[in-house]
């Protein structure tokens, strides 16, 4: 058994306390955990290990919350983030379960967010979106659901608008080749790329005819 001989708040981390056992520094804990201790209390090694593990779990949870503060994440992204911080698998599973219960991590919602965000700001084709979502560790059925009802042609039209304007000075062959390649690199199917390229070339041609009148 080891006796708690002092509990001292850290200077730099006000949310943590240093625990001294038998007159020597032993480890630190979050204040909420240290609050359950008192000077003179005796701890077995099992109790010490349990406290340190709970503290590791809380630190992992806080790390996950900070990671989520920048944008929504898939469960796989959270897992990889914690693995890089050398959090063990059992604690990762506990953290993910806790986040899911709080609905802070939900792969179905994340997939929907990702597709809607792309549609609004950086339109992509279904192929590219599927590839991106797979890289986030999402299951195929989740991806299929998120892509259901995707209007590739409208996304391609939005994606091509600015580029078509930039290419408007080119001849037809060069315009088509460059705009087609631009759309294909963004994951749109050849059929959609061809239709949208023709759509914008007609607009360019009409504008040129108007200028000549």
Short mmCIF file of C-alpha atoms in Angstrom, two decimals:
data_model
loop_
_atom_site.label_atom_id
_atom_site.label_comp_id
_atom_site.label_asym_id
_atom_site.label_seq_id
_atom_site.Cartn_x
_atom_site.Cartn_y
_atom_site.Cartn_z
CA UNK A 1 0.00 0.00 0.00
CA UNK A 2 1.13 3.56 -0.70
CA UNK A 3 -0.01 6.60 1.30
CA UNK A 4 -1.07 9.88 -0.31
CA UNK A 5 1.17 12.48 1.30
CA UNK A 6 0.37 15.54 -0.86
CA UNK A 7 -1.93 16.76 -3.64
CA UNK A 8 -0.71 19.86 -5.47
CA UNK A 9 -2.23 21.74 -8.42
CA UNK A 10 0.11 22.09 -11.36
CA UNK A 11 1.35 25.56 -12.23
CA UNK A 12 0.96 25.31 -15.99
CA UNK A 13 -2.02 22.99 -16.12
CA UNK A 14 -4.61 24.25 -13.68
CA UNK A 15 -6.87 21.32 -14.58
CA UNK A 16 -4.33 18.78 -13.28
CA UNK A 17 -2.89 17.89 -9.88
CA UNK A 18 0.32 16.15 -8.89
CA UNK A 19 -0.07 13.20 -6.57
CA UNK A 20 2.66 12.41 -4.05
CA UNK A 21 2.86 8.95 -2.51
CA UNK A 22 5.03 8.24 0.52
CA UNK A 23 6.66 11.67 0.24
CA UNK A 24 7.63 11.45 -3.46
CA UNK A 25 5.93 12.57 -6.68
CA UNK A 26 4.13 9.60 -8.20
CA UNK A 27 1.91 10.78 -11.05
CA UNK A 28 -0.54 13.49 -12.12
CA UNK A 29 -4.31 13.32 -12.50
CA UNK A 30 -7.11 15.50 -13.74
CA UNK A 31 -8.50 17.56 -10.88
CA UNK A 32 -11.85 15.80 -11.10
CA UNK A 33 -10.08 12.50 -10.37
CA UNK A 34 -7.68 13.93 -7.81
CA UNK A 35 -10.69 15.38 -5.96
CA UNK A 36 -11.56 11.85 -4.91
CA UNK A 37 -8.28 11.50 -3.04
CA UNK A 38 -7.17 12.94 0.29
CA UNK A 39 -3.92 13.17 2.19
CA UNK A 40 -3.43 10.14 4.37
CA UNK A 41 -5.41 7.86 2.08
CA UNK A 42 -3.80 4.52 1.30
CA UNK A 43 -3.87 3.16 -2.23
CA UNK A 44 -3.15 -0.33 -3.47
CA UNK A 45 -1.28 -0.84 -6.73
CA UNK A 46 -4.55 -1.93 -8.32
CA UNK A 47 -6.21 1.33 -7.29
CA UNK A 48 -3.24 3.34 -8.54
CA UNK A 49 -3.32 1.57 -11.91
CA UNK A 50 -7.09 2.16 -12.19
CA UNK A 51 -6.68 5.89 -11.46
CA UNK A 52 -3.93 6.27 -14.03
CA UNK A 53 -5.98 4.39 -16.61
CA UNK A 54 -9.02 6.57 -15.99
CA UNK A 55 -6.80 9.61 -16.35
CA UNK A 56 -5.41 8.27 -19.65
CA UNK A 57 -8.98 7.78 -20.84
CA UNK A 58 -9.94 11.35 -19.95
CA UNK A 59 -6.87 12.74 -21.67
CA UNK A 60 -7.66 10.71 -24.78
CA UNK A 61 -11.24 11.95 -24.72
CA UNK A 62 -10.09 15.57 -24.44
CA UNK A 63 -7.68 15.03 -27.32
CA UNK A 64 -10.51 13.64 -29.45
CA UNK A 65 -12.75 16.61 -28.59
CA UNK A 66 -10.00 19.04 -29.60
CA UNK A 67 -9.52 17.16 -32.87
CA UNK A 68 -13.27 17.37 -33.50
CA UNK A 69 -13.31 21.12 -32.82
CA UNK A 70 -11.90 21.85 -36.29
CA UNK A 71 -14.48 19.85 -38.28
CA UNK A 72 -16.60 16.69 -38.00
CA UNK A 73 -14.60 13.44 -38.16
CA UNK A 74 -15.29 9.83 -38.98
CA UNK A 75 -14.77 7.19 -36.31
CA UNK A 76 -11.75 5.94 -38.26
CA UNK A 77 -10.17 9.42 -38.25
CA UNK A 78 -10.57 9.65 -34.47
CA UNK A 79 -9.06 6.20 -34.08
CA UNK A 80 -6.04 7.08 -36.23
CA UNK A 81 -5.58 10.37 -34.36
CA UNK A 82 -5.45 8.57 -31.01
CA UNK A 83 -3.22 5.78 -32.32
CA UNK A 84 -0.66 8.42 -33.34
CA UNK A 85 -0.70 9.59 -29.73
CA UNK A 86 0.01 5.99 -28.64
CA UNK A 87 -3.34 5.52 -26.91
CA UNK A 88 -4.02 1.81 -26.47
CA UNK A 89 -6.84 0.06 -28.31
CA UNK A 90 -9.05 -0.50 -25.27
CA UNK A 91 -9.06 3.18 -24.34
CA UNK A 92 -9.69 4.15 -27.98
CA UNK A 93 -12.73 1.87 -28.08
CA UNK A 94 -14.02 3.45 -24.86
CA UNK A 95 -13.50 6.98 -26.17
CA UNK A 96 -15.26 6.20 -29.46
CA UNK A 97 -18.21 4.64 -27.65
CA UNK A 98 -18.46 7.71 -25.43
CA UNK A 99 -18.34 10.08 -28.42
CA UNK A 100 -20.95 8.04 -30.27
CA UNK A 101 -23.29 8.07 -27.26
CA UNK A 102 -23.02 11.86 -27.22
CA UNK A 103 -23.59 11.88 -31.02
CA UNK A 104 -20.28 13.68 -31.48
CA UNK A 105 -19.13 10.94 -33.84
CA UNK A 106 -21.60 9.47 -36.30
CA UNK A 107 -20.35 8.06 -39.59
CA UNK A 108 -23.72 8.42 -41.33
CA UNK A 109 -23.94 12.11 -40.40
CA UNK A 110 -20.28 12.62 -41.26
CA UNK A 111 -20.70 11.14 -44.75
CA UNK A 112 -23.70 13.40 -45.36
CA UNK A 113 -21.75 16.43 -44.11
CA UNK A 114 -18.82 15.61 -46.38
CA UNK A 115 -20.95 15.30 -49.51
CA UNK A 116 -22.97 18.44 -48.75
CA UNK A 117 -19.81 20.42 -48.03
CA UNK A 118 -18.27 19.31 -51.31
CA UNK A 119 -21.44 20.16 -53.24
CA UNK A 120 -21.49 23.64 -51.73
CA UNK A 121 -17.81 24.57 -51.99
CA UNK A 122 -15.81 22.08 -54.10
CA UNK A 123 -18.14 20.00 -56.30
CA UNK A 124 -16.90 16.50 -57.07
CA UNK A 125 -18.20 13.53 -59.01
CA UNK A 126 -19.49 10.37 -57.37
CA UNK A 127 -16.25 8.52 -58.12
CA UNK A 128 -14.12 11.15 -56.37
CA UNK A 129 -16.52 11.44 -53.43
CA UNK A 130 -16.60 7.69 -52.99
CA UNK A 131 -12.80 7.59 -52.97
CA UNK A 132 -12.58 10.41 -50.41
CA UNK A 133 -15.11 8.76 -48.10
CA UNK A 134 -13.31 5.43 -48.32
CA UNK A 135 -10.13 7.21 -47.26
CA UNK A 136 -12.04 8.34 -44.17
CA UNK A 137 -12.65 4.70 -43.28
CA UNK A 138 -16.38 4.66 -44.00
CA UNK A 139 -18.28 1.47 -44.80
CA UNK A 140 -19.62 0.99 -48.33
CA UNK A 141 -23.25 1.03 -47.21
CA UNK A 142 -22.70 4.36 -45.45
CA UNK A 143 -21.10 5.79 -48.59
CA UNK A 144 -23.89 4.46 -50.82
CA UNK A 145 -26.48 6.13 -48.60
CA UNK A 146 -24.64 9.48 -48.62
CA UNK A 147 -24.34 9.47 -52.42
CA UNK A 148 -27.94 8.48 -53.04
CA UNK A 149 -29.69 11.14 -55.11
CA UNK A 150 -26.44 12.92 -56.01
CA UNK A 151 -26.98 15.13 -59.08
CA UNK A 152 -23.67 14.71 -60.89
CA UNK A 153 -24.60 16.92 -63.82
CA UNK A 154 -25.54 19.89 -61.65
CA UNK A 155 -22.39 19.41 -59.57
CA UNK A 156 -20.31 19.29 -62.74
CA UNK A 157 -21.97 22.47 -64.04
CA UNK A 158 -21.10 24.28 -60.80
CA UNK A 159 -17.59 22.87 -60.78
CA UNK A 160 -16.94 23.95 -64.38
CA UNK A 161 -18.42 27.45 -64.31
CA UNK A 162 -15.33 29.38 -63.27
CA UNK A 163 -12.98 27.21 -65.32
CA UNK A 164 -15.12 27.62 -68.44
CA UNK A 165 -14.92 31.39 -68.03
CA UNK A 166 -11.12 31.18 -67.78
CA UNK A 167 -10.95 29.08 -70.96
CA UNK A 168 -13.44 31.13 -72.97
CA UNK A 169 -10.74 32.72 -75.15
CA UNK A 170 -9.56 29.36 -76.53
CA UNK A 171 -10.57 27.62 -79.74
CA UNK A 172 -13.21 24.90 -79.55
CA UNK A 173 -10.84 21.91 -79.56
CA UNK A 174 -8.55 23.30 -76.86
CA UNK A 175 -11.50 24.51 -74.78
CA UNK A 176 -13.15 21.08 -74.87
CA UNK A 177 -9.95 19.20 -74.11
CA UNK A 178 -9.04 21.33 -71.11
CA UNK A 179 -12.51 21.59 -69.59
CA UNK A 180 -13.13 17.88 -70.12
CA UNK A 181 -9.85 17.04 -68.40
CA UNK A 182 -10.63 19.44 -65.55
CA UNK A 183 -13.94 17.71 -64.86
CA UNK A 184 -12.54 14.20 -65.18
CA UNK A 185 -9.86 15.02 -62.61
CA UNK A 186 -12.67 15.90 -60.23
CA UNK A 187 -14.18 12.48 -60.52
CA UNK A 188 -17.05 13.08 -62.93
CA UNK A 189 -17.95 10.37 -65.45
CA UNK A 190 -17.03 10.88 -69.11
CA UNK A 191 -20.67 11.21 -70.20
CA UNK A 192 -21.36 14.00 -67.71
CA UNK A 193 -18.05 15.69 -68.52
CA UNK A 194 -18.86 15.66 -72.22
CA UNK A 195 -22.39 17.05 -71.72
CA UNK A 196 -21.23 19.85 -69.43
CA UNK A 197 -18.33 20.73 -71.71
CA UNK A 198 -20.73 21.00 -74.66
CA UNK A 199 -23.07 23.10 -72.51
CA UNK A 200 -20.37 25.64 -71.73
CA UNK A 201 -18.95 25.67 -75.25
CA UNK A 202 -22.40 26.59 -76.57
CA UNK A 203 -22.51 29.45 -74.07
CA UNK A 204 -19.06 30.64 -75.16
CA UNK A 205 -20.01 30.40 -78.83
CA UNK A 206 -23.22 32.35 -78.24
CA UNK A 207 -21.34 35.05 -76.36
CA UNK A 208 -18.88 35.39 -79.22
CA UNK A 209 -21.70 35.71 -81.76
CA UNK A 210 -23.32 38.40 -79.62
CA UNK A 211 -20.06 40.33 -79.53
CA UNK A 212 -19.83 40.21 -83.34
CA UNK A 213 -23.36 41.50 -83.89
#
